[in-house]
Amino acid sequence: MPNQKHPHKKSLHEIDGISQPDFINQDSIQNIQKFRRKPLNTDALIQKLLQGDIPSLSKTITLIESTNPKHQEQAHKIIQSCLPHANKSVRIGITGVPGVGKSTFIEAFGMYLTSIGKKVAVLAIDPSSSISRGSILGDKTRMEDLVKNENAFIRPSASGESLGGVSRKTRESIILCEACGFDTILIETVGVGQSETAVHSMTDFFLLLNLAGAGDELQGIKRGIMEMADAIVINKADGDNMDRARNAKLDANRGLQLFPMKESQWKPRVLLASAYYRTGIAEVWQLLENYFSLTKENGYFETNRNNQNAYWLKETINEQLLLNFYENNVIAEALSQEEKAVQNNEKSPFAAANELLDLYERIVKSM
Amino acid sequence: MPNQKHPHKKSLHEIDGISQPDFINQDSIQNIQKFRRKPLNTDALIQKLLQGDIPSLSKTITLIESTNPKHQEQAHKIIQSCLPHANKSVRIGITGVPGVGKSTFIEAFGMYLTSIGKKVAVLAIDPSSSISRGSILGDKTRMEDLVKNENAFIRPSASGESLGGVSRKTRESIILCEACGFDTILIETVGVGQSETAVHSMTDFFLLLNLAGAGDELQGIKRGIMEMADAIVINKADGDNMDRARNAKLDANRGLQLFPMKESQWKPRVLLASAYYRTGIAEVWQLLENYFSLTKENGYFETNRNNQNAYWLKETINEQLLLNFYENNVIAEALSQEEKAVQNNEKSPFAAANELLDLYERIVKSM
């Protein structure tokens, strides 16, 4: 049972890094161990995944996250086979500062969605998770109902490396979840640097969770998050907090006025909810349904997904081109020398850049 | 004489693209024509530039802007020779929405600076100038005093191509202006996309010009400009406008509270000024002097310049690595096909990116 005395303090624990728990259930661990004993059969994995087998989904996501080139190759084959079966879902991004109650909201929202017949996958983007050891979604006890729900699949953020790498893995996981039959994908992120932009660029709808309290609405503006939001949900709108929540709603509505009309023609809305008492949750889904009917009718839904695909194509290329350069040992050595020369004003940054680019061209040709 | 009836409407003409006038005076045109008749002597150019010869400065900036590889090479040699003589200046970025009175402010501020013995160079970054035909600084009649001042040098934005290209040219021009003896560099930009970030990353002090009027201070927040500002000057604080200007100052001060302490330890300030009536201008300079003594004493001034050099080194590398890829004809052709496949969900963006990167590697090796 949650702590009735200080229900709102619960999610503040998120700030601490918590050891990452097993993120698959015991059944699927046994399944994977079985797989490991014999060589993995790609075709069998694909077949089971398309039939909605969750252990196969988990296993394939583990392949995506593996740094082993063989696993990577296998993962790409599976993704390729899943593509024709993907794309039939709604993808919802959820963000908010730590303490806003994201996990509680996702638990309440996910439980509501499964109660109306949806199959819900919860993914996360948290580039910091390698340090905090997967605090987002890591504490399964914060989603104790949803984690036991057979129509829900919860997977914490891929850990380690760059935001680009984590984003790629999450985006590939979306395809796999959809091919596995999940029709509602929730992608959680926390307000760290560019992770919101990444989530925004892979979702159909972007939901900002706010708290009642002065300044919150301006923090959203400042970080450029409010501009992306399709809805703002003021969470913890319950009990003594109701008046402040209503004021926060007014403020948020005022904040939204500052932004120009969205390309989707959708006018962002502000709602009140209490994830803890599970009030206002159905209204959030109703709003999303309104959004989806508008954007599917006016064509934005599909256009946006096409643009997102094109965006990720270029993002992947750009990231890899830069990584190839900076991760080259000879370049790394030369770069640190050129940096010194540039900082001491012995060389212009542009002359130094040209020398490094010439060096790189010679290296690539000799490889 | 300016229009006394509607003095504030004057700068609104900036929105229209105006034909770019000659940006060098007739003497220097004759000088350049003389240069063109005989082969250009790099050493002579360097020597004259270092002696403070403005036609040689203009000529060298033209070399920087040229797409002719020979001119580029010559420009790089000159920059390299100028580097030891550069860096002895203050670099001030000035931004504000169209209509705020940037040109009038720069005219007033520049005239004040020359009156106290400064040598002032005015540069600009306007990536849109290829379309608007150089409206920024293009209309010399808006700076009719400064343009005739022998201690001032005004050069409009390099036109065409990418923000990266324009930024590089402006940054190289700063070095040349400093080597030519200009000790105060003003860099103007207009609120278009990322150009403010570019100017911020090449200046010591960033000044935001605002107008009295509701919402302006929030527009600054929204666009992320206010966060960069070291000072906000409410322009057109004169006559009937005084009360609104004072309110705008209060609002701006409130807005500045939202941001954390700057790394420079400088607390941004809001000032009132009337560029048209030339009031409050000396106070702006006094504020800048306070800033420079603080940051030179606490070491931030130098650290920041070093970091800016390192930043431009990497920016140049990154831009060139991507240009090399996207400007390759074979890649451009293949990319447009892969984009179609990705948009039709026949291929994942990541698989398509990998194929293009493999193709590119083969192309580079065979070159």
mmCIF file of N, CA and C in Angstrom, chain A residues 76 79-80 83-84 87 167-168 171-172 175 215 218 221-222 227 258-260 306-310 312-318 320-322 324-326 335 338-339 342-354 356-357 360-361 364-365 367, chain B residues 76 79-80 83-84 87 167-168 171-172 175 215 218 221-222 227 258-260 306-310 312-318 320-322 324-326 335 338-339 342-354 356-357 360-361 364-365 367:
data_model
loop_
_atom_site.group_PDB
_atom_site.id
_atom_site.type_symbol
_atom_site.label_atom_id
_atom_site.label_comp_id
_atom_site.label_asym_id
_atom_site.label_seq_id
_atom_site.Cartn_x
_atom_site.Cartn_y
_atom_site.Cartn_z
ATOM 1 N N HIS A 76 18.808 -6.673 -36.623
ATOM 2 C CA HIS A 76 18.384 -5.940 -37.822
ATOM 3 C C HIS A 76 17.487 -6.786 -38.711
ATOM 4 N N ILE A 79 14.070 -6.799 -37.065
ATOM 5 C CA ILE A 79 13.391 -5.505 -37.257
ATOM 6 C C ILE A 79 12.841 -5.402 -38.675
ATOM 7 N N GLN A 80 13.659 -5.800 -39.630
ATOM 8 C CA GLN A 80 13.245 -5.732 -41.031
ATOM 9 C C GLN A 80 11.961 -6.550 -41.260
ATOM 10 N N LEU A 83 8.891 -4.740 -39.643
ATOM 11 C CA LEU A 83 8.450 -3.441 -40.177
ATOM 12 C C LEU A 83 7.054 -3.472 -40.802
ATOM 13 N N PRO A 84 6.740 -4.477 -41.661
ATOM 14 C CA PRO A 84 5.409 -4.462 -42.286
ATOM 15 C C PRO A 84 4.272 -4.595 -41.266
ATOM 16 N N ASN A 87 3.868 0.097 -36.928
ATOM 17 C CA ASN A 87 3.243 1.346 -37.366
ATOM 18 C C ASN A 87 1.745 1.413 -37.061
ATOM 19 N N SER A 167 18.401 6.529 -28.139
ATOM 20 C CA SER A 167 17.228 6.860 -28.942
ATOM 21 C C SER A 167 17.004 5.825 -30.043
ATOM 22 N N ARG A 168 18.090 5.451 -30.712
ATOM 23 C CA ARG A 168 17.975 4.459 -31.778
ATOM 24 C C ARG A 168 17.373 3.176 -31.230
ATOM 25 N N ARG A 171 13.739 3.560 -30.458
ATOM 26 C CA ARG A 171 12.921 3.635 -31.659
ATOM 27 C C ARG A 171 12.767 2.254 -32.313
ATOM 28 N N GLU A 172 13.824 1.469 -32.290
ATOM 29 C CA GLU A 172 13.719 0.105 -32.824
ATOM 30 C C GLU A 172 12.803 -0.739 -31.936
ATOM 31 N N ILE A 175 9.168 -0.418 -32.871
ATOM 32 C CA ILE A 175 8.781 -1.263 -34.019
ATOM 33 C C ILE A 175 8.490 -2.681 -33.553
ATOM 34 N N GLY A 215 5.947 29.054 -10.967
ATOM 35 C CA GLY A 215 7.147 28.924 -11.770
ATOM 36 C C GLY A 215 7.201 27.698 -12.653
ATOM 37 N N LEU A 218 6.644 28.374 -16.268
ATOM 38 C CA LEU A 218 7.730 29.091 -16.925
ATOM 39 C C LEU A 218 8.949 28.193 -17.125
ATOM 40 N N ILE A 221 8.440 26.601 -20.316
ATOM 41 C CA ILE A 221 8.756 27.497 -21.431
ATOM 42 C C ILE A 221 10.256 27.566 -21.614
ATOM 43 N N LYS A 222 10.955 27.773 -20.498
ATOM 44 C CA LYS A 222 12.383 28.001 -20.548
ATOM 45 C C LYS A 222 13.097 26.833 -21.200
ATOM 46 N N GLU A 227 6.570 24.222 -25.587
ATOM 47 C CA GLU A 227 6.321 24.462 -27.005
ATOM 48 C C GLU A 227 6.001 23.158 -27.740
ATOM 49 N N LEU A 258 1.339 31.695 -25.868
ATOM 50 C CA LEU A 258 2.521 32.350 -26.425
ATOM 51 C C LEU A 258 2.987 31.706 -27.719
ATOM 52 N N PHE A 259 2.550 30.473 -27.935
ATOM 53 C CA PHE A 259 3.124 29.753 -29.068
ATOM 54 C C PHE A 259 2.212 29.819 -30.283
ATOM 55 N N PRO A 260 2.801 29.810 -31.452
ATOM 56 C CA PRO A 260 1.991 29.872 -32.674
ATOM 57 C C PRO A 260 1.224 28.557 -32.885
ATOM 58 N N ASN A 306 6.017 10.047 -41.392
ATOM 59 C CA ASN A 306 6.959 10.017 -42.521
ATOM 60 C C ASN A 306 8.136 10.948 -42.268
ATOM 61 N N ASN A 307 7.828 12.152 -41.790
ATOM 62 C CA ASN A 307 8.905 13.104 -41.502
ATOM 63 C C ASN A 307 9.821 12.591 -40.399
ATOM 64 N N GLN A 308 9.227 11.913 -39.414
ATOM 65 C CA GLN A 308 10.051 11.364 -38.335
ATOM 66 C C GLN A 308 11.003 10.300 -38.870
ATOM 67 N N ASN A 309 10.509 9.467 -39.788
ATOM 68 C CA ASN A 309 11.397 8.462 -40.384
ATOM 69 C C ASN A 309 12.564 9.123 -41.106
ATOM 70 N N ALA A 310 12.239 10.156 -41.895
ATOM 71 C CA ALA A 310 13.292 10.855 -42.634
ATOM 72 C C ALA A 310 14.268 11.518 -41.662
ATOM 73 N N TRP A 312 15.031 10.508 -38.611
ATOM 74 C CA TRP A 312 15.893 9.522 -37.964
ATOM 75 C C TRP A 312 16.933 8.963 -38.906
ATOM 76 N N LEU A 313 16.573 8.900 -40.186
ATOM 77 C CA LEU A 313 17.573 8.492 -41.187
ATOM 78 C C LEU A 313 18.757 9.452 -41.124
ATOM 79 N N LYS A 314 18.464 10.751 -41.173
ATOM 80 C CA LYS A 314 19.552 11.745 -41.184
ATOM 81 C C LYS A 314 20.271 11.824 -39.843
ATOM 82 N N GLU A 315 19.512 11.733 -38.752
ATOM 83 C CA GLU A 315 20.140 11.765 -37.436
ATOM 84 C C GLU A 315 21.155 10.636 -37.281
ATOM 85 N N THR A 316 20.758 9.443 -37.745
ATOM 86 C CA THR A 316 21.640 8.284 -37.615
ATOM 87 C C THR A 316 22.906 8.482 -38.439
ATOM 88 N N ILE A 317 22.718 8.976 -39.663
ATOM 89 C CA ILE A 317 23.880 9.240 -40.524
ATOM 90 C C ILE A 317 24.798 10.264 -39.859
ATOM 91 N N ASN A 318 24.225 11.378 -39.416
ATOM 92 C CA ASN A 318 25.038 12.454 -38.854
ATOM 93 C C ASN A 318 25.815 11.981 -37.628
ATOM 94 N N GLN A 320 26.711 8.970 -36.882
ATOM 95 C CA GLN A 320 27.748 7.984 -37.207
ATOM 96 C C GLN A 320 28.939 8.644 -37.895
ATOM 97 N N LEU A 321 28.672 9.625 -38.773
ATOM 98 C CA LEU A 321 29.772 10.318 -39.449
ATOM 99 C C LEU A 321 30.690 10.984 -38.424
ATOM 100 N N LEU A 322 30.098 11.603 -37.417
ATOM 101 C CA LEU A 322 30.907 12.290 -36.404
ATOM 102 C C LEU A 322 31.630 11.277 -35.516
ATOM 103 N N ASN A 324 32.605 8.261 -36.320
ATOM 104 C CA ASN A 324 33.722 7.677 -37.074
ATOM 105 C C ASN A 324 34.964 8.554 -36.950
ATOM 106 N N PHE A 325 34.747 9.858 -37.009
ATOM 107 C CA PHE A 325 35.859 10.794 -36.935
ATOM 108 C C PHE A 325 36.441 10.839 -35.519
ATOM 109 N N TYR A 326 35.601 11.149 -34.558
ATOM 110 C CA TYR A 326 36.112 11.412 -33.212
ATOM 111 C C TYR A 326 36.601 10.149 -32.506
ATOM 112 N N LEU A 335 43.730 15.792 -32.542
ATOM 113 C CA LEU A 335 42.741 16.792 -32.134
ATOM 114 C C LEU A 335 43.162 17.478 -30.838
ATOM 115 N N GLU A 338 45.796 19.986 -31.662
ATOM 116 C CA GLU A 338 45.262 21.157 -32.378
ATOM 117 C C GLU A 338 44.450 22.042 -31.429
ATOM 118 N N GLU A 339 43.740 21.402 -30.503
ATOM 119 C CA GLU A 339 42.951 22.169 -29.543
ATOM 120 C C GLU A 339 43.847 23.094 -28.727
ATOM 121 N N VAL A 342 44.959 25.999 -30.857
ATOM 122 C CA VAL A 342 43.850 26.925 -31.090
ATOM 123 C C VAL A 342 43.582 27.748 -29.830
ATOM 124 N N GLN A 343 43.652 27.093 -28.682
ATOM 125 C CA GLN A 343 43.387 27.812 -27.438
ATOM 126 C C GLN A 343 44.478 28.820 -27.115
ATOM 127 N N ASN A 344 45.701 28.532 -27.583
ATOM 128 C CA ASN A 344 46.796 29.484 -27.376
ATOM 129 C C ASN A 344 46.886 30.531 -28.477
ATOM 130 N N ASN A 345 45.884 30.548 -29.373
ATOM 131 C CA ASN A 345 45.887 31.506 -30.481
ATOM 132 C C ASN A 345 47.074 31.381 -31.416
ATOM 133 N N GLU A 346 47.628 30.173 -31.492
ATOM 134 C CA GLU A 346 48.710 29.958 -32.459
ATOM 135 C C GLU A 346 48.151 29.616 -33.832
ATOM 136 N N LYS A 347 46.908 29.185 -33.853
ATOM 137 C CA LYS A 347 46.306 28.746 -35.102
ATOM 138 C C LYS A 347 44.828 29.112 -35.059
ATOM 139 N N SER A 348 44.263 29.448 -36.199
ATOM 140 C CA SER A 348 42.818 29.726 -36.182
ATOM 141 C C SER A 348 42.074 28.399 -36.124
ATOM 142 N N PRO A 349 40.896 28.387 -35.495
ATOM 143 C CA PRO A 349 40.121 27.143 -35.417
ATOM 144 C C PRO A 349 39.862 26.554 -36.804
ATOM 145 N N PHE A 350 39.754 27.424 -37.805
ATOM 146 C CA PHE A 350 39.390 26.962 -39.137
ATOM 147 C C PHE A 350 40.577 26.298 -39.813
ATOM 148 N N ALA A 351 41.776 26.873 -39.625
ATOM 149 C CA ALA A 351 42.981 26.254 -40.172
ATOM 150 C C ALA A 351 43.199 24.897 -39.505
ATOM 151 N N ALA A 352 43.044 24.831 -38.186
ATOM 152 C CA ALA A 352 43.233 23.565 -37.466
ATOM 153 C C ALA A 352 42.223 22.524 -37.930
ATOM 154 N N ALA A 353 40.979 22.943 -38.122
ATOM 155 C CA ALA A 353 39.940 22.019 -38.585
ATOM 156 C C ALA A 353 40.313 21.450 -39.951
ATOM 157 N N ASN A 354 40.787 22.317 -40.837
ATOM 158 C CA ASN A 354 41.163 21.840 -42.176
ATOM 159 C C ASN A 354 42.283 20.817 -42.117
ATOM 160 N N LEU A 356 42.968 18.762 -39.660
ATOM 161 C CA LEU A 356 42.433 17.504 -39.125
ATOM 162 C C LEU A 356 41.589 16.784 -40.176
ATOM 163 N N LEU A 357 40.848 17.546 -40.959
ATOM 164 C CA LEU A 357 40.008 16.922 -41.990
ATOM 165 C C LEU A 357 40.875 16.297 -43.090
ATOM 166 N N TYR A 360 42.250 13.094 -41.688
ATOM 167 C CA TYR A 360 41.203 12.065 -41.639
ATOM 168 C C TYR A 360 40.989 11.448 -43.020
ATOM 169 N N GLU A 361 41.014 12.286 -44.041
ATOM 170 C CA GLU A 361 40.820 11.769 -45.401
ATOM 171 C C GLU A 361 41.932 10.775 -45.746
ATOM 172 N N VAL A 364 41.246 7.474 -43.818
ATOM 173 C CA VAL A 364 40.152 6.656 -44.370
ATOM 174 C C VAL A 364 40.620 5.954 -45.643
ATOM 175 N N LYS A 365 41.355 6.683 -46.497
ATOM 176 C CA LYS A 365 41.803 6.081 -47.757
ATOM 177 C C LYS A 365 42.783 4.950 -47.537
ATOM 178 N N MET A 367 42.716 2.877 -45.039
ATOM 179 C CA MET A 367 42.153 1.797 -44.221
ATOM 180 C C MET A 367 41.804 0.574 -45.076
ATOM 181 N N HIS B 76 43.620 32.466 -45.942
ATOM 182 C CA HIS B 76 44.104 31.715 -44.787
ATOM 183 C C HIS B 76 45.504 32.149 -44.365
ATOM 184 N N ILE B 79 45.091 35.443 -42.524
ATOM 185 C CA ILE B 79 44.537 35.234 -41.181
ATOM 186 C C ILE B 79 45.605 34.707 -40.241
ATOM 187 N N GLN B 80 46.385 33.733 -40.739
ATOM 188 C CA GLN B 80 47.441 33.135 -39.918
ATOM 189 C C GLN B 80 48.428 34.220 -39.446
ATOM 190 N N LEU B 83 46.774 36.480 -36.723
ATOM 191 C CA LEU B 83 46.410 35.904 -35.429
ATOM 192 C C LEU B 83 47.185 36.473 -34.237
ATOM 193 N N PRO B 84 48.541 36.596 -34.349
ATOM 194 C CA PRO B 84 49.274 37.114 -33.177
ATOM 195 C C PRO B 84 48.886 38.557 -32.830
ATOM 196 N N ASN B 87 42.789 39.417 -31.116
ATOM 197 C CA ASN B 87 42.436 39.033 -29.751
ATOM 198 C C ASN B 87 42.511 40.188 -28.757
ATOM 199 N N SER B 167 28.947 32.194 -40.412
ATOM 200 C CA SER B 167 29.570 32.357 -39.096
ATOM 201 C C SER B 167 31.088 32.291 -39.196
ATOM 202 N N ARG B 168 31.569 31.304 -39.970
ATOM 203 C CA ARG B 168 33.014 31.171 -40.127
ATOM 204 C C ARG B 168 33.595 32.465 -40.689
ATOM 205 N N ARG B 171 33.612 35.196 -38.170
ATOM 206 C CA ARG B 171 34.603 34.981 -37.131
ATOM 207 C C ARG B 171 36.015 35.294 -37.645
ATOM 208 N N GLU B 172 36.285 34.925 -38.889
ATOM 209 C CA GLU B 172 37.583 35.265 -39.479
ATOM 210 C C GLU B 172 37.710 36.773 -39.662
ATOM 211 N N ILE B 175 38.999 38.523 -36.562
ATOM 212 C CA ILE B 175 40.461 38.452 -36.420
ATOM 213 C C ILE B 175 41.128 39.544 -37.256
ATOM 214 N N GLY B 215 4.636 41.214 -23.486
ATOM 215 C CA GLY B 215 5.019 39.976 -24.151
ATOM 216 C C GLY B 215 6.446 39.939 -24.653
ATOM 217 N N LEU B 218 8.745 37.859 -22.609
ATOM 218 C CA LEU B 218 8.506 36.423 -22.705
ATOM 219 C C LEU B 218 8.960 35.869 -24.048
ATOM 220 N N ILE B 221 12.420 34.935 -23.611
ATOM 221 C CA ILE B 221 12.558 33.664 -22.917
ATOM 222 C C ILE B 221 12.305 32.510 -23.871
ATOM 223 N N LYS B 222 11.195 32.646 -24.618
ATOM 224 C CA LYS B 222 10.753 31.570 -25.480
ATOM 225 C C LYS B 222 11.835 31.206 -26.479
ATOM 226 N N GLU B 227 18.181 34.050 -21.978
ATOM 227 C CA GLU B 227 19.107 33.259 -21.182
ATOM 228 C C GLU B 227 20.563 33.593 -21.509
ATOM 229 N N LEU B 258 14.650 34.130 -13.560
ATOM 230 C CA LEU B 258 14.359 32.717 -13.800
ATOM 231 C C LEU B 258 15.610 31.899 -14.081
ATOM 232 N N PHE B 259 16.677 32.599 -14.469
ATOM 233 C CA PHE B 259 17.841 31.847 -14.931
ATOM 234 C C PHE B 259 18.874 31.706 -13.831
ATOM 235 N N PRO B 260 19.575 30.597 -13.847
ATOM 236 C CA PRO B 260 20.603 30.391 -12.824
ATOM 237 C C PRO B 260 21.783 31.341 -13.033
ATOM 238 N N ASN B 306 38.968 30.964 -24.952
ATOM 239 C CA ASN B 306 39.597 29.673 -25.242
ATOM 240 C C ASN B 306 38.538 28.632 -25.598
ATOM 241 N N ASN B 307 37.470 28.610 -24.790
ATOM 242 C CA ASN B 307 36.397 27.652 -25.069
ATOM 243 C C ASN B 307 35.745 27.922 -26.418
ATOM 244 N N GLN B 308 35.602 29.207 -26.742
ATOM 245 C CA GLN B 308 35.002 29.545 -28.034
ATOM 246 C C GLN B 308 35.879 29.039 -29.179
ATOM 247 N N ASN B 309 37.187 29.180 -29.033
ATOM 248 C CA ASN B 309 38.088 28.658 -30.068
ATOM 249 C C ASN B 309 37.916 27.152 -30.234
ATOM 250 N N ALA B 310 37.867 26.440 -29.102
ATOM 251 C CA ALA B 310 37.694 24.983 -29.166
ATOM 252 C C ALA B 310 36.342 24.639 -29.788
ATOM 253 N N TRP B 312 34.655 26.407 -31.995
ATOM 254 C CA TRP B 312 34.650 26.647 -33.444
ATOM 255 C C TRP B 312 35.469 25.619 -34.189
ATOM 256 N N LEU B 313 36.501 25.107 -33.521
ATOM 257 C CA LEU B 313 37.268 24.005 -34.128
ATOM 258 C C LEU B 313 36.326 22.837 -34.406
ATOM 259 N N LYS B 314 35.567 22.430 -33.393
ATOM 260 C CA LYS B 314 34.678 21.270 -33.559
ATOM 261 C C LYS B 314 33.502 21.583 -34.490
ATOM 262 N N GLU B 315 32.944 22.774 -34.373
ATOM 263 C CA GLU B 315 31.843 23.142 -35.267
ATOM 264 C C GLU B 315 32.259 23.046 -36.724
ATOM 265 N N THR B 316 33.473 23.544 -37.009
ATOM 266 C CA THR B 316 33.948 23.531 -38.391
ATOM 267 C C THR B 316 34.125 22.102 -38.876
ATOM 268 N N ILE B 317 34.721 21.273 -38.010
ATOM 269 C CA ILE B 317 34.903 19.863 -38.374
ATOM 270 C C ILE B 317 33.548 19.208 -38.632
ATOM 271 N N ASN B 318 32.617 19.381 -37.706
ATOM 272 C CA ASN B 318 31.322 18.717 -37.824
ATOM 273 C C ASN B 318 30.590 19.150 -39.092
ATOM 274 N N GLN B 320 31.857 20.306 -41.813
ATOM 275 C CA GLN B 320 32.513 19.838 -43.030
ATOM 276 C C GLN B 320 32.313 18.335 -43.243
ATOM 277 N N LEU B 321 32.355 17.559 -42.154
ATOM 278 C CA LEU B 321 32.136 16.109 -42.278
ATOM 279 C C LEU B 321 30.759 15.839 -42.886
ATOM 280 N N LEU B 322 29.754 16.578 -42.432
ATOM 281 C CA LEU B 322 28.405 16.363 -42.950
ATOM 282 C C LEU B 322 28.277 16.866 -44.387
ATOM 283 N N ASN B 324 30.636 17.022 -46.638
ATOM 284 C CA ASN B 324 31.322 16.075 -47.527
ATOM 285 C C ASN B 324 30.383 14.950 -47.929
ATOM 286 N N PHE B 325 29.603 14.480 -46.957
ATOM 287 C CA PHE B 325 28.675 13.384 -47.214
ATOM 288 C C PHE B 325 27.515 13.849 -48.094
ATOM 289 N N TYR B 326 26.814 14.867 -47.641
ATOM 290 C CA TYR B 326 25.565 15.240 -48.309
ATOM 291 C C TYR B 326 25.784 15.892 -49.670
ATOM 292 N N LEU B 335 20.509 8.715 -51.346
ATOM 293 C CA LEU B 335 19.763 9.192 -50.176
ATOM 294 C C LEU B 335 18.289 9.411 -50.528
ATOM 295 N N GLU B 338 16.609 6.100 -50.598
ATOM 296 C CA GLU B 338 16.454 5.512 -49.259
ATOM 297 C C GLU B 338 15.367 6.256 -48.475
ATOM 298 N N GLU B 339 15.317 7.561 -48.678
ATOM 299 C CA GLU B 339 14.285 8.345 -47.983
ATOM 300 C C GLU B 339 12.891 7.860 -48.358
ATOM 301 N N VAL B 342 12.217 4.567 -46.652
ATOM 302 C CA VAL B 342 12.001 4.756 -45.222
ATOM 303 C C VAL B 342 10.621 5.364 -44.961
ATOM 304 N N GLN B 343 10.233 6.308 -45.801
ATOM 305 C CA GLN B 343 8.926 6.950 -45.615
ATOM 306 C C GLN B 343 7.784 5.984 -45.901
ATOM 307 N N ASN B 344 8.037 5.014 -46.782
ATOM 308 C CA ASN B 344 7.009 4.001 -47.060
ATOM 309 C C ASN B 344 7.074 2.807 -46.117
ATOM 310 N N ASN B 345 7.905 2.924 -45.072
ATOM 311 C CA ASN B 345 8.050 1.826 -44.109
ATOM 312 C C ASN B 345 8.552 0.526 -44.709
ATOM 313 N N GLU B 346 9.272 0.597 -45.823
ATOM 314 C CA GLU B 346 9.859 -0.614 -46.395
ATOM 315 C C GLU B 346 11.184 -0.937 -45.718
ATOM 316 N N LYS B 347 11.766 0.070 -45.078
ATOM 317 C CA LYS B 347 13.084 -0.101 -44.479
ATOM 318 C C LYS B 347 13.139 0.748 -43.220
ATOM 319 N N SER B 348 13.850 0.272 -42.211
ATOM 320 C CA SER B 348 13.978 1.111 -41.020
ATOM 321 C C SER B 348 14.983 2.221 -41.303
ATOM 322 N N PRO B 349 14.803 3.382 -40.683
ATOM 323 C CA PRO B 349 15.748 4.485 -40.895
ATOM 324 C C PRO B 349 17.183 4.063 -40.596
ATOM 325 N N PHE B 350 17.328 3.127 -39.646
ATOM 326 C CA PHE B 350 18.666 2.741 -39.202
ATOM 327 C C PHE B 350 19.332 1.829 -40.212
ATOM 328 N N ALA B 351 18.538 0.899 -40.796
ATOM 329 C CA ALA B 351 19.082 0.038 -41.850
ATOM 330 C C ALA B 351 19.475 0.883 -43.051
ATOM 331 N N ALA B 352 18.614 1.830 -43.431
ATOM 332 C CA ALA B 352 18.903 2.698 -44.578
ATOM 333 C C ALA B 352 20.153 3.530 -44.316
ATOM 334 N N ALA B 353 20.287 4.048 -43.100
ATOM 335 C CA ALA B 353 21.468 4.850 -42.758
ATOM 336 C C ALA B 353 22.737 4.013 -42.894
ATOM 337 N N ASN B 354 22.687 2.770 -42.410
ATOM 338 C CA ASN B 354 23.867 1.910 -42.492
ATOM 339 C C ASN B 354 24.265 1.643 -43.942
ATOM 340 N N LEU B 356 23.739 3.583 -46.510
ATOM 341 C CA LEU B 356 24.316 4.805 -47.077
ATOM 342 C C LEU B 356 25.733 5.037 -46.558
ATOM 343 N N LEU B 357 25.949 4.718 -45.282
ATOM 344 C CA LEU B 357 27.283 4.911 -44.706
ATOM 345 C C LEU B 357 28.280 3.937 -45.326
ATOM 346 N N TYR B 360 29.114 5.250 -48.728
ATOM 347 C CA TYR B 360 29.995 6.410 -48.629
ATOM 348 C C TYR B 360 31.441 5.986 -48.369
ATOM 349 N N GLU B 361 31.603 4.988 -47.511
ATOM 350 C CA GLU B 361 32.955 4.504 -47.220
ATOM 351 C C GLU B 361 33.621 3.997 -48.500
ATOM 352 N N VAL B 364 34.600 7.047 -50.681
ATOM 353 C CA VAL B 364 35.784 7.783 -50.197
ATOM 354 C C VAL B 364 37.057 7.001 -50.518
ATOM 355 N N LYS B 365 37.000 5.688 -50.309
ATOM 356 C CA LYS B 365 38.206 4.877 -50.553
ATOM 357 C C LYS B 365 38.600 4.847 -52.022
ATOM 358 N N MET B 367 38.198 7.308 -54.081
ATOM 359 C CA MET B 367 38.474 8.655 -54.605
ATOM 360 C C MET B 367 39.972 8.881 -54.774
#
